[in-house]
Amino acid sequence: MAIRKLLLLLKPIDPYPFLQSGGVSLIKNPQVLKYLESRCKVHRNAINLCQEILNKKAVEWKPISRNDVSNPIRDVDMVITVGGDGTLLHASHFLDDSVPVLGVNSDPTQALEVEELSDQFDASRSTGHLCAATVENFEQVLDDILYGRIVPSKVSRISVKLNTEPLLSHALNDVLIAHPCPAAVSRFSFKIKSKDGYTSQKTVNCRSSGLRVCTAAGSTAAMLSAGGFVMPMLSRDLQFMVREPISPGSTATLMHSSFKPDQSMDVNWYSDHGTIYMDGCQVRYNVQLGDTIEISSDAPVLNVFLSQGFSQVRSRY
């Protein structure tokens, strides 16, 4: 399909509101203030450069802030996000499998800066794991897409049903089910079953700080930080981990594993309150005592242009 109509979805131009009304800074450390001002400038410059490059191409495009997106994205051939992984994750909740997305990391972490300022504060910027482009290679990546030299990869997402009703959003990275108060105990049980209803393991009863389920794309995020394993990017399996289980006993080995596309996870919630968090704080749904939650990979894939090593690449010749 020819790509002629694009949507440029932007992280807010000034994403760090560190100034109060009247121009008084909320940040008292001058080094931190200078750092945040630099990040804003780098992001603005990245947006300007992307727009200049798009103006040179035989495409129709329009920009929109990610904060202004409230309806499914339709009637475009491709979405380009300018920000980081958070901006691409935000866009994914408004995309089905018909519109591909390219992420541009507008503010990548600078190793020398992190080393220089490590004794003062955390100078990490954006990881951009899902972003195939930066300002340095955006035009080349865009040309490769427009001329059909690279095609998007089909990345798995998570489908969630609450009391048998499908939720509208699908998670690209992960789903966390937990009590809304991080200090409270989450009580729930879960079991893995096949699509034909066969249960492959006994019910696991848990008292913990919650349950996380991730896709392959999300296996390098919170799941990895918690001690999970990295999955091949195009895997359709889902990985799960019970967070901080209390006295798991003989079920300890069942607290972290994965399940296949022909399987699903059934969760029964036994706390008074709970929240389903999708992709961090992107989307959330409330749950209550007695609710049932079904988790599977039965969601439309997201077509994402990935960086070299992940992408499906066609010959340039």
PDB file of C-alpha atoms in Angstrom:
ATOM      1  CA  MET A   1       0.000   0.000   0.000  1.00  0.00           C
ATOM      2  CA  ALA A   2       1.344   3.427  -0.938  1.00  0.00           C
ATOM      3  CA  ILE A   3       1.902   5.714   2.028  1.00  0.00           C
ATOM      4  CA  ARG A   4       0.735   9.217   1.212  1.00  0.00           C
ATOM      5  CA  LYS A   5      -1.228  10.458   4.234  1.00  0.00           C
ATOM      6  CA  LEU A   6       0.572  10.701   7.562  1.00  0.00           C
ATOM      7  CA  LEU A   7      -0.270  11.752  11.102  1.00  0.00           C
ATOM      8  CA  LEU A   8       2.565  13.261  13.141  1.00  0.00           C
ATOM      9  CA  LEU A   9       1.738  12.554  16.781  1.00  0.00           C
ATOM     10  CA  LEU A  10       3.822  14.638  19.174  1.00  0.00           C
ATOM     11  CA  LYS A  11       4.848  14.485  22.778  1.00  0.00           C
ATOM     12  CA  PRO A  12       3.936  17.932  24.206  1.00  0.00           C
ATOM     13  CA  ILE A  13       6.507  20.490  23.119  1.00  0.00           C
ATOM     14  CA  ASP A  14       7.209  21.555  26.710  1.00  0.00           C
ATOM     15  CA  PRO A  15       6.757  18.250  28.565  1.00  0.00           C
ATOM     16  CA  TYR A  16       8.476  19.414  31.768  1.00  0.00           C
ATOM     17  CA  PRO A  17       6.327  22.126  33.447  1.00  0.00           C
ATOM     18  CA  PHE A  18       8.998  23.244  35.869  1.00  0.00           C
ATOM     19  CA  LEU A  19       7.963  26.919  35.870  1.00  0.00           C
ATOM     20  CA  GLN A  20       5.243  28.296  38.116  1.00  0.00           C
ATOM     21  CA  SER A  21       3.020  31.171  37.075  1.00  0.00           C
ATOM     22  CA  GLY A  22       5.085  34.326  37.019  1.00  0.00           C
ATOM     23  CA  GLY A  23       8.133  32.499  35.713  1.00  0.00           C
ATOM     24  CA  VAL A  24       9.348  31.245  39.109  1.00  0.00           C
ATOM     25  CA  SER A  25      11.089  27.912  38.776  1.00  0.00           C
ATOM     26  CA  LEU A  26       9.933  24.896  40.793  1.00  0.00           C
ATOM     27  CA  ILE A  27      13.477  23.549  40.445  1.00  0.00           C
ATOM     28  CA  LYS A  28      16.040  25.148  42.725  1.00  0.00           C
ATOM     29  CA  ASN A  29      19.092  23.194  41.568  1.00  0.00           C
ATOM     30  CA  PRO A  30      20.544  25.205  38.642  1.00  0.00           C
ATOM     31  CA  GLN A  31      22.110  22.100  37.074  1.00  0.00           C
ATOM     32  CA  VAL A  32      18.784  20.264  37.040  1.00  0.00           C
ATOM     33  CA  LEU A  33      17.049  23.344  35.632  1.00  0.00           C
ATOM     34  CA  LYS A  34      19.623  23.634  32.857  1.00  0.00           C
ATOM     35  CA  TYR A  35      19.233  19.928  32.113  1.00  0.00           C
ATOM     36  CA  LEU A  36      15.435  20.144  31.827  1.00  0.00           C
ATOM     37  CA  GLU A  37      15.659  23.233  29.635  1.00  0.00           C
ATOM     38  CA  SER A  38      18.077  21.322  27.398  1.00  0.00           C
ATOM     39  CA  ARG A  39      15.635  18.424  27.123  1.00  0.00           C
ATOM     40  CA  CYS A  40      12.831  20.769  26.075  1.00  0.00           C
ATOM     41  CA  LYS A  41      15.067  22.375  23.453  1.00  0.00           C
ATOM     42  CA  VAL A  42      16.236  19.027  22.071  1.00  0.00           C
ATOM     43  CA  HIS A  43      12.629  17.828  21.771  1.00  0.00           C
ATOM     44  CA  ARG A  44      11.460  21.033  20.064  1.00  0.00           C
ATOM     45  CA  ASN A  45      14.358  20.830  17.616  1.00  0.00           C
ATOM     46  CA  ALA A  46      13.500  17.214  16.824  1.00  0.00           C
ATOM     47  CA  ILE A  47       9.902  18.155  16.042  1.00  0.00           C
ATOM     48  CA  ASN A  48      11.023  20.990  13.785  1.00  0.00           C
ATOM     49  CA  LEU A  49      13.462  18.757  11.920  1.00  0.00           C
ATOM     50  CA  CYS A  50      10.846  16.034  11.359  1.00  0.00           C
ATOM     51  CA  GLN A  51       8.421  18.615  10.009  1.00  0.00           C
ATOM     52  CA  GLU A  52      11.068  20.065   7.674  1.00  0.00           C
ATOM     53  CA  ILE A  53      11.819  16.604   6.297  1.00  0.00           C
ATOM     54  CA  LEU A  54       8.135  15.780   5.814  1.00  0.00           C
ATOM     55  CA  ASN A  55       7.691  19.040   3.889  1.00  0.00           C
ATOM     56  CA  LYS A  56      10.204  17.758   1.333  1.00  0.00           C
ATOM     57  CA  LYS A  57       8.353  14.498   0.706  1.00  0.00           C
ATOM     58  CA  ALA A  58       5.425  13.775  -1.592  1.00  0.00           C
ATOM     59  CA  VAL A  59       3.106  13.142   1.342  1.00  0.00           C
ATOM     60  CA  GLU A  60       0.221  14.860   3.079  1.00  0.00           C
ATOM     61  CA  TRP A  61       0.675  15.209   6.820  1.00  0.00           C
ATOM     62  CA  LYS A  62      -0.646  17.008   9.846  1.00  0.00           C
ATOM     63  CA  PRO A  63       0.670  17.313  13.428  1.00  0.00           C
ATOM     64  CA  ILE A  64      -1.291  16.655  16.604  1.00  0.00           C
ATOM     65  CA  SER A  65      -0.335  16.577  20.270  1.00  0.00           C
ATOM     66  CA  ARG A  66      -0.745  13.183  21.873  1.00  0.00           C
ATOM     67  CA  ASN A  67      -2.849  14.897  24.566  1.00  0.00           C
ATOM     68  CA  ASP A  68      -5.418  15.824  21.910  1.00  0.00           C
ATOM     69  CA  VAL A  69      -6.012  12.277  20.686  1.00  0.00           C
ATOM     70  CA  SER A  70      -9.282  10.900  22.036  1.00  0.00           C
ATOM     71  CA  ASN A  71     -10.719   8.796  19.193  1.00  0.00           C
ATOM     72  CA  PRO A  72      -9.446   5.849  17.152  1.00  0.00           C
ATOM     73  CA  ILE A  73      -6.973   6.957  14.486  1.00  0.00           C
ATOM     74  CA  ARG A  74      -8.397   6.338  11.036  1.00  0.00           C
ATOM     75  CA  ASP A  75      -8.039   7.631   7.478  1.00  0.00           C
ATOM     76  CA  VAL A  76      -4.237   7.820   7.510  1.00  0.00           C
ATOM     77  CA  ASP A  77      -1.654   5.521   5.978  1.00  0.00           C
ATOM     78  CA  MET A  78       0.851   5.774   8.805  1.00  0.00           C
ATOM     79  CA  VAL A  79       1.411   7.393  12.197  1.00  0.00           C
ATOM     80  CA  ILE A  80       4.774   8.878  13.146  1.00  0.00           C
ATOM     81  CA  THR A  81       5.265   9.490  16.849  1.00  0.00           C
ATOM     82  CA  VAL A  82       7.870  12.005  18.005  1.00  0.00           C
ATOM     83  CA  GLY A  83       8.843  11.554  21.632  1.00  0.00           C
ATOM     84  CA  GLY A  84       9.830   8.249  23.180  1.00  0.00           C
ATOM     85  CA  ASP A  85       8.352   4.870  23.962  1.00  0.00           C
ATOM     86  CA  GLY A  86       5.624   6.518  26.046  1.00  0.00           C
ATOM     87  CA  THR A  87       4.364   8.468  23.052  1.00  0.00           C
ATOM     88  CA  LEU A  88       4.296   5.356  20.867  1.00  0.00           C
ATOM     89  CA  LEU A  89       2.531   3.423  23.622  1.00  0.00           C
ATOM     90  CA  HIS A  90      -0.026   6.224  23.886  1.00  0.00           C
ATOM     91  CA  ALA A  91      -0.635   6.098  20.129  1.00  0.00           C
ATOM     92  CA  SER A  92      -1.024   2.313  20.188  1.00  0.00           C
ATOM     93  CA  HIS A  93      -4.204   2.588  22.241  1.00  0.00           C
ATOM     94  CA  PHE A  94      -5.874   4.414  19.347  1.00  0.00           C
ATOM     95  CA  LEU A  95      -4.604   2.116  16.573  1.00  0.00           C
ATOM     96  CA  ASP A  96      -5.813  -1.210  15.241  1.00  0.00           C
ATOM     97  CA  ASP A  97      -3.819  -3.448  12.903  1.00  0.00           C
ATOM     98  CA  SER A  98      -4.619  -1.401   9.775  1.00  0.00           C
ATOM     99  CA  VAL A  99      -2.367   1.624  10.420  1.00  0.00           C
ATOM    100  CA  PRO A 100       1.400   1.136  10.952  1.00  0.00           C
ATOM    101  CA  VAL A 101       3.398   3.318  13.327  1.00  0.00           C
ATOM    102  CA  LEU A 102       6.959   4.614  13.297  1.00  0.00           C
ATOM    103  CA  GLY A 103       8.508   5.934  16.477  1.00  0.00           C
ATOM    104  CA  VAL A 104      11.085   8.748  16.451  1.00  0.00           C
ATOM    105  CA  ASN A 105      13.086   9.037  19.663  1.00  0.00           C
ATOM    106  CA  SER A 106      13.353  12.813  19.987  1.00  0.00           C
ATOM    107  CA  ASP A 107      15.484  12.894  23.132  1.00  0.00           C
ATOM    108  CA  PRO A 108      17.750   9.835  23.419  1.00  0.00           C
ATOM    109  CA  THR A 109      19.945   9.309  26.455  1.00  0.00           C
ATOM    110  CA  GLN A 110      23.444  10.733  26.059  1.00  0.00           C
ATOM    111  CA  ALA A 111      26.001   8.427  27.671  1.00  0.00           C
ATOM    112  CA  LEU A 112      28.587  11.133  28.354  1.00  0.00           C
ATOM    113  CA  GLU A 113      25.986  13.366  29.971  1.00  0.00           C
ATOM    114  CA  VAL A 114      24.817  10.561  32.252  1.00  0.00           C
ATOM    115  CA  GLU A 115      28.387   9.832  33.306  1.00  0.00           C
ATOM    116  CA  GLU A 116      29.203  13.484  33.915  1.00  0.00           C
ATOM    117  CA  LEU A 117      26.112  14.196  36.023  1.00  0.00           C
ATOM    118  CA  SER A 118      25.672  10.837  37.765  1.00  0.00           C
ATOM    119  CA  ASP A 119      26.820  12.232  41.133  1.00  0.00           C
ATOM    120  CA  GLN A 120      24.285  15.083  40.896  1.00  0.00           C
ATOM    121  CA  PHE A 121      21.079  13.480  39.548  1.00  0.00           C
ATOM    122  CA  ASP A 122      19.756  10.907  37.092  1.00  0.00           C
ATOM    123  CA  ALA A 123      20.476  12.351  33.644  1.00  0.00           C
ATOM    124  CA  SER A 124      18.900   9.493  31.689  1.00  0.00           C
ATOM    125  CA  ARG A 125      16.685  10.656  28.852  1.00  0.00           C
ATOM    126  CA  SER A 126      14.642   8.349  26.615  1.00  0.00           C
ATOM    127  CA  THR A 127      15.365   4.671  25.962  1.00  0.00           C
ATOM    128  CA  GLY A 128      13.339   4.495  22.758  1.00  0.00           C
ATOM    129  CA  HIS A 129      13.292   0.707  22.603  1.00  0.00           C
ATOM    130  CA  LEU A 130      10.303   0.732  20.245  1.00  0.00           C
ATOM    131  CA  CYS A 131      11.523   3.712  18.220  1.00  0.00           C
ATOM    132  CA  ALA A 132      13.223   2.840  14.934  1.00  0.00           C
ATOM    133  CA  ALA A 133      14.419   6.381  14.227  1.00  0.00           C
ATOM    134  CA  THR A 134      16.133   9.384  15.755  1.00  0.00           C
ATOM    135  CA  VAL A 135      16.720  12.810  14.212  1.00  0.00           C
ATOM    136  CA  GLU A 136      19.990  11.476  12.783  1.00  0.00           C
ATOM    137  CA  ASN A 137      18.404   8.771  10.638  1.00  0.00           C
ATOM    138  CA  PHE A 138      14.750   9.846  10.368  1.00  0.00           C
ATOM    139  CA  GLU A 139      14.922  10.862   6.713  1.00  0.00           C
ATOM    140  CA  GLN A 140      16.651   7.617   5.688  1.00  0.00           C
ATOM    141  CA  VAL A 141      14.164   5.469   7.613  1.00  0.00           C
ATOM    142  CA  LEU A 142      11.254   7.461   6.198  1.00  0.00           C
ATOM    143  CA  ASP A 143      12.550   7.051   2.632  1.00  0.00           C
ATOM    144  CA  ASP A 144      12.982   3.311   3.191  1.00  0.00           C
ATOM    145  CA  ILE A 145       9.345   3.114   4.284  1.00  0.00           C
ATOM    146  CA  LEU A 146       7.965   5.300   1.504  1.00  0.00           C
ATOM    147  CA  TYR A 147       9.840   3.315  -1.146  1.00  0.00           C
ATOM    148  CA  GLY A 148       8.850  -0.040   0.331  1.00  0.00           C
ATOM    149  CA  ARG A 149      12.336  -1.109   1.348  1.00  0.00           C
ATOM    150  CA  ILE A 150      11.210  -1.952   4.874  1.00  0.00           C
ATOM    151  CA  VAL A 151       7.884  -3.175   6.152  1.00  0.00           C
ATOM    152  CA  PRO A 152       6.374  -3.097   9.635  1.00  0.00           C
ATOM    153  CA  SER A 153       6.648  -5.988  12.061  1.00  0.00           C
ATOM    154  CA  LYS A 154       3.565  -7.519  13.603  1.00  0.00           C
ATOM    155  CA  VAL A 155       3.967  -7.035  17.345  1.00  0.00           C
ATOM    156  CA  SER A 156       1.689  -8.887  19.738  1.00  0.00           C
ATOM    157  CA  ARG A 157      -0.637  -7.123  22.162  1.00  0.00           C
ATOM    158  CA  ILE A 158      -2.635  -8.226  25.202  1.00  0.00           C
ATOM    159  CA  SER A 159      -6.407  -8.615  25.243  1.00  0.00           C
ATOM    160  CA  VAL A 160      -8.246  -8.312  28.562  1.00  0.00           C
ATOM    161  CA  LYS A 161     -11.824  -9.271  29.387  1.00  0.00           C
ATOM    162  CA  LEU A 162     -13.403  -8.025  32.613  1.00  0.00           C
ATOM    163  CA  ASN A 163     -16.334 -10.184  33.714  1.00  0.00           C
ATOM    164  CA  THR A 164     -16.403 -11.649  30.145  1.00  0.00           C
ATOM    165  CA  GLU A 165     -16.657  -8.181  28.553  1.00  0.00           C
ATOM    166  CA  PRO A 166     -13.675  -7.228  26.327  1.00  0.00           C
ATOM    167  CA  LEU A 167     -11.932  -4.009  27.338  1.00  0.00           C
ATOM    168  CA  LEU A 168     -11.551  -1.488  24.535  1.00  0.00           C
ATOM    169  CA  SER A 169      -7.803  -1.002  24.989  1.00  0.00           C
ATOM    170  CA  HIS A 170      -5.057  -3.507  24.223  1.00  0.00           C
ATOM    171  CA  ALA A 171      -1.693  -3.434  25.968  1.00  0.00           C
ATOM    172  CA  LEU A 172       1.439  -3.262  23.840  1.00  0.00           C
ATOM    173  CA  ASN A 173       3.894  -3.616  26.744  1.00  0.00           C
ATOM    174  CA  ASP A 174       2.181  -5.037  29.795  1.00  0.00           C
ATOM    175  CA  VAL A 175      -0.807  -5.299  32.082  1.00  0.00           C
ATOM    176  CA  LEU A 176      -0.518  -4.861  35.845  1.00  0.00           C
ATOM    177  CA  ILE A 177      -3.385  -5.868  38.119  1.00  0.00           C
ATOM    178  CA  ALA A 178      -2.927  -4.534  41.638  1.00  0.00           C
ATOM    179  CA  HIS A 179      -4.561  -2.769  44.550  1.00  0.00           C
ATOM    180  CA  PRO A 180      -4.676   0.988  43.809  1.00  0.00           C
ATOM    181  CA  CYS A 181      -2.761   1.598  47.049  1.00  0.00           C
ATOM    182  CA  PRO A 182       0.796   0.283  46.544  1.00  0.00           C
ATOM    183  CA  ALA A 183       1.112  -0.479  50.262  1.00  0.00           C
ATOM    184  CA  ALA A 184      -1.978  -2.719  50.292  1.00  0.00           C
ATOM    185  CA  VAL A 185      -1.996  -6.462  49.701  1.00  0.00           C
ATOM    186  CA  SER A 186      -3.576  -7.779  46.490  1.00  0.00           C
ATOM    187  CA  ARG A 187      -5.512 -11.010  46.902  1.00  0.00           C
ATOM    188  CA  PHE A 188      -6.313 -13.050  43.814  1.00  0.00           C
ATOM    189  CA  SER A 189      -6.037 -16.454  42.187  1.00  0.00           C
ATOM    190  CA  PHE A 190      -5.171 -17.459  38.655  1.00  0.00           C
ATOM    191  CA  LYS A 191      -4.940 -20.451  36.386  1.00  0.00           C
ATOM    192  CA  ILE A 192      -3.769 -21.079  32.833  1.00  0.00           C
ATOM    193  CA  LYS A 193      -6.199 -22.781  30.486  1.00  0.00           C
ATOM    194  CA  SER A 194      -6.297 -23.701  26.815  1.00  0.00           C
ATOM    195  CA  LYS A 195      -8.816 -22.222  24.391  1.00  0.00           C
ATOM    196  CA  ASP A 196     -10.818 -25.456  24.514  1.00  0.00           C
ATOM    197  CA  GLY A 197     -11.250 -25.013  28.270  1.00  0.00           C
ATOM    198  CA  TYR A 198      -8.632 -27.520  29.418  1.00  0.00           C
ATOM    199  CA  THR A 199      -6.776 -26.317  32.528  1.00  0.00           C
ATOM    200  CA  SER A 200      -3.038 -26.987  32.272  1.00  0.00           C
ATOM    201  CA  GLN A 201      -2.230 -26.310  35.942  1.00  0.00           C
ATOM    202  CA  LYS A 202      -3.978 -26.039  39.274  1.00  0.00           C
ATOM    203  CA  THR A 203      -5.366 -22.766  40.562  1.00  0.00           C
ATOM    204  CA  VAL A 204      -2.681 -20.612  42.196  1.00  0.00           C
ATOM    205  CA  ASN A 205      -3.829 -18.528  45.178  1.00  0.00           C
ATOM    206  CA  CYS A 206      -1.839 -15.354  45.801  1.00  0.00           C
ATOM    207  CA  ARG A 207      -1.311 -12.619  48.338  1.00  0.00           C
ATOM    208  CA  SER A 208       1.159 -10.197  46.844  1.00  0.00           C
ATOM    209  CA  SER A 209       1.616  -6.700  45.468  1.00  0.00           C
ATOM    210  CA  GLY A 210      -0.046  -7.626  42.182  1.00  0.00           C
ATOM    211  CA  LEU A 211       0.229  -9.559  38.946  1.00  0.00           C
ATOM    212  CA  ARG A 212       2.051  -8.400  35.814  1.00  0.00           C
ATOM    213  CA  VAL A 213       1.622  -9.916  32.331  1.00  0.00           C
ATOM    214  CA  CYS A 214       3.759  -8.700  29.437  1.00  0.00           C
ATOM    215  CA  THR A 215       4.172  -9.141  25.716  1.00  0.00           C
ATOM    216  CA  ALA A 216       7.473  -9.802  23.991  1.00  0.00           C
ATOM    217  CA  ALA A 217       7.824  -6.073  23.370  1.00  0.00           C
ATOM    218  CA  GLY A 218       7.260  -5.392  27.071  1.00  0.00           C
ATOM    219  CA  SER A 219       9.627  -8.092  28.296  1.00  0.00           C
ATOM    220  CA  THR A 220      12.521  -5.605  28.295  1.00  0.00           C
ATOM    221  CA  ALA A 221      10.616  -3.099  30.444  1.00  0.00           C
ATOM    222  CA  ALA A 222       9.211  -3.567  33.975  1.00  0.00           C
ATOM    223  CA  MET A 223       9.201  -7.354  33.643  1.00  0.00           C
ATOM    224  CA  LEU A 224      12.947  -7.493  33.037  1.00  0.00           C
ATOM    225  CA  SER A 225      13.565  -5.073  35.913  1.00  0.00           C
ATOM    226  CA  ALA A 226      11.639  -7.437  38.195  1.00  0.00           C
ATOM    227  CA  GLY A 227      13.786 -10.411  37.180  1.00  0.00           C
ATOM    228  CA  GLY A 228      11.903 -11.655  34.129  1.00  0.00           C
ATOM    229  CA  PHE A 229      13.421 -12.843  30.867  1.00  0.00           C
ATOM    230  CA  VAL A 230      13.698 -11.149  27.485  1.00  0.00           C
ATOM    231  CA  MET A 231      11.499 -12.677  24.793  1.00  0.00           C
ATOM    232  CA  PRO A 232      12.016 -12.619  20.996  1.00  0.00           C
ATOM    233  CA  MET A 233      10.315  -9.458  19.756  1.00  0.00           C
ATOM    234  CA  LEU A 234       7.903 -11.249  17.430  1.00  0.00           C
ATOM    235  CA  SER A 235       6.903 -13.962  19.902  1.00  0.00           C
ATOM    236  CA  ARG A 236       3.173 -14.304  20.527  1.00  0.00           C
ATOM    237  CA  ASP A 237       3.696 -15.776  23.998  1.00  0.00           C
ATOM    238  CA  LEU A 238       2.814 -13.815  27.134  1.00  0.00           C
ATOM    239  CA  GLN A 239       5.011 -13.788  30.236  1.00  0.00           C
ATOM    240  CA  PHE A 240       3.605 -13.350  33.739  1.00  0.00           C
ATOM    241  CA  MET A 241       4.997 -12.726  37.196  1.00  0.00           C
ATOM    242  CA  VAL A 242       3.386 -12.413  40.613  1.00  0.00           C
ATOM    243  CA  ARG A 243       4.954  -9.394  42.282  1.00  0.00           C
ATOM    244  CA  GLU A 244       6.421  -9.927  45.740  1.00  0.00           C
ATOM    245  CA  PRO A 245       4.386 -13.022  46.702  1.00  0.00           C
ATOM    246  CA  ILE A 246       3.768 -13.516  50.409  1.00  0.00           C
ATOM    247  CA  SER A 247       4.739 -16.994  51.673  1.00  0.00           C
ATOM    248  CA  PRO A 248       4.168 -18.755  48.315  1.00  0.00           C
ATOM    249  CA  GLY A 249       5.278 -22.136  49.689  1.00  0.00           C
ATOM    250  CA  SER A 250       4.922 -24.983  47.211  1.00  0.00           C
ATOM    251  CA  THR A 251       3.444 -22.653  44.550  1.00  0.00           C
ATOM    252  CA  ALA A 252       6.625 -20.528  44.328  1.00  0.00           C
ATOM    253  CA  THR A 253       7.625 -22.145  41.030  1.00  0.00           C
ATOM    254  CA  LEU A 254       4.248 -21.190  39.527  1.00  0.00           C
ATOM    255  CA  MET A 255       4.605 -17.464  40.207  1.00  0.00           C
ATOM    256  CA  HIS A 256       6.633 -16.694  37.070  1.00  0.00           C
ATOM    257  CA  SER A 257       6.247 -18.340  33.687  1.00  0.00           C
ATOM    258  CA  SER A 258       4.698 -17.830  30.258  1.00  0.00           C
ATOM    259  CA  PHE A 259       1.764 -19.129  28.265  1.00  0.00           C
ATOM    260  CA  LYS A 260       1.095 -19.710  24.591  1.00  0.00           C
ATOM    261  CA  PRO A 261      -1.241 -17.974  22.096  1.00  0.00           C
ATOM    262  CA  ASP A 262      -3.642 -20.920  22.334  1.00  0.00           C
ATOM    263  CA  GLN A 263      -3.886 -20.399  26.090  1.00  0.00           C
ATOM    264  CA  SER A 264      -5.299 -17.728  28.358  1.00  0.00           C
ATOM    265  CA  MET A 265      -5.034 -16.745  32.018  1.00  0.00           C
ATOM    266  CA  ASP A 266      -8.117 -16.553  34.237  1.00  0.00           C
ATOM    267  CA  VAL A 267      -7.794 -14.291  37.279  1.00  0.00           C
ATOM    268  CA  ASN A 268     -10.258 -14.078  40.176  1.00  0.00           C
ATOM    269  CA  TRP A 269      -9.959 -10.888  42.238  1.00  0.00           C
ATOM    270  CA  TYR A 270     -10.521 -11.143  46.013  1.00  0.00           C
ATOM    271  CA  SER A 271      -9.601  -7.652  47.302  1.00  0.00           C
ATOM    272  CA  ASP A 272     -12.195  -4.940  47.866  1.00  0.00           C
ATOM    273  CA  HIS A 273     -10.522  -2.724  45.273  1.00  0.00           C
ATOM    274  CA  GLY A 274      -8.170  -3.200  42.366  1.00  0.00           C
ATOM    275  CA  THR A 275      -6.980  -1.588  39.168  1.00  0.00           C
ATOM    276  CA  ILE A 276      -5.997  -2.933  35.778  1.00  0.00           C
ATOM    277  CA  TYR A 277      -3.115  -0.786  34.516  1.00  0.00           C
ATOM    278  CA  MET A 278      -2.313  -1.037  30.808  1.00  0.00           C
ATOM    279  CA  ASP A 279       1.113   0.047  29.609  1.00  0.00           C
ATOM    280  CA  GLY A 280       2.028   1.736  32.859  1.00  0.00           C
ATOM    281  CA  CYS A 281      -0.366   4.605  33.511  1.00  0.00           C
ATOM    282  CA  GLN A 282      -1.610   4.915  29.925  1.00  0.00           C
ATOM    283  CA  VAL A 283      -5.022   3.295  30.560  1.00  0.00           C
ATOM    284  CA  ARG A 284      -6.652   1.973  33.713  1.00  0.00           C
ATOM    285  CA  TYR A 285      -9.834   0.139  34.689  1.00  0.00           C
ATOM    286  CA  ASN A 286     -11.244  -0.432  38.183  1.00  0.00           C
ATOM    287  CA  VAL A 287     -11.980  -3.917  39.506  1.00  0.00           C
ATOM    288  CA  GLN A 288     -13.673  -5.021  42.712  1.00  0.00           C
ATOM    289  CA  LEU A 289     -14.198  -8.058  44.891  1.00  0.00           C
ATOM    290  CA  GLY A 290     -15.485 -11.024  42.900  1.00  0.00           C
ATOM    291  CA  ASP A 291     -14.509  -9.747  39.458  1.00  0.00           C
ATOM    292  CA  THR A 292     -13.027 -12.127  36.910  1.00  0.00           C
ATOM    293  CA  ILE A 293     -10.332 -11.141  34.427  1.00  0.00           C
ATOM    294  CA  GLU A 294      -9.277 -13.074  31.337  1.00  0.00           C
ATOM    295  CA  ILE A 295      -5.902 -12.277  29.757  1.00  0.00           C
ATOM    296  CA  SER A 296      -4.738 -13.528  26.367  1.00  0.00           C
ATOM    297  CA  SER A 297      -2.939 -12.532  23.177  1.00  0.00           C
ATOM    298  CA  ASP A 298      -6.262 -12.442  21.286  1.00  0.00           C
ATOM    299  CA  ALA A 299      -5.762  -8.804  20.335  1.00  0.00           C
ATOM    300  CA  PRO A 300      -5.075  -7.178  16.978  1.00  0.00           C
ATOM    301  CA  VAL A 301      -1.333  -6.964  16.419  1.00  0.00           C
ATOM    302  CA  LEU A 302       0.292  -3.556  16.147  1.00  0.00           C
ATOM    303  CA  ASN A 303       2.238  -2.964  12.948  1.00  0.00           C
ATOM    304  CA  VAL A 304       5.419  -1.237  14.085  1.00  0.00           C
ATOM    305  CA  PHE A 305       8.493  -0.227  12.123  1.00  0.00           C
ATOM    306  CA  LEU A 306      11.309  -1.529  14.295  1.00  0.00           C
ATOM    307  CA  SER A 307      15.012  -0.778  14.350  1.00  0.00           C
ATOM    308  CA  GLN A 308      17.544  -2.874  12.465  1.00  0.00           C
ATOM    309  CA  GLY A 309      17.748  -6.336  13.920  1.00  0.00           C
ATOM    310  CA  PHE A 310      14.006  -6.406  14.596  1.00  0.00           C
ATOM    311  CA  SER A 311      12.610  -5.209  11.268  1.00  0.00           C
ATOM    312  CA  GLN A 312      11.531  -7.362   8.398  1.00  0.00           C
ATOM    313  CA  VAL A 313      13.713  -5.933   5.653  1.00  0.00           C
ATOM    314  CA  ARG A 314      13.206  -6.177   1.933  1.00  0.00           C
ATOM    315  CA  SER A 315      16.083  -5.983  -0.495  1.00  0.00           C
ATOM    316  CA  ARG A 316      17.201  -2.479  -1.385  1.00  0.00           C
ATOM    317  CA  TYR A 317      18.007  -3.548  -4.915  1.00  0.00           C
TER     318      TYR A 317
END
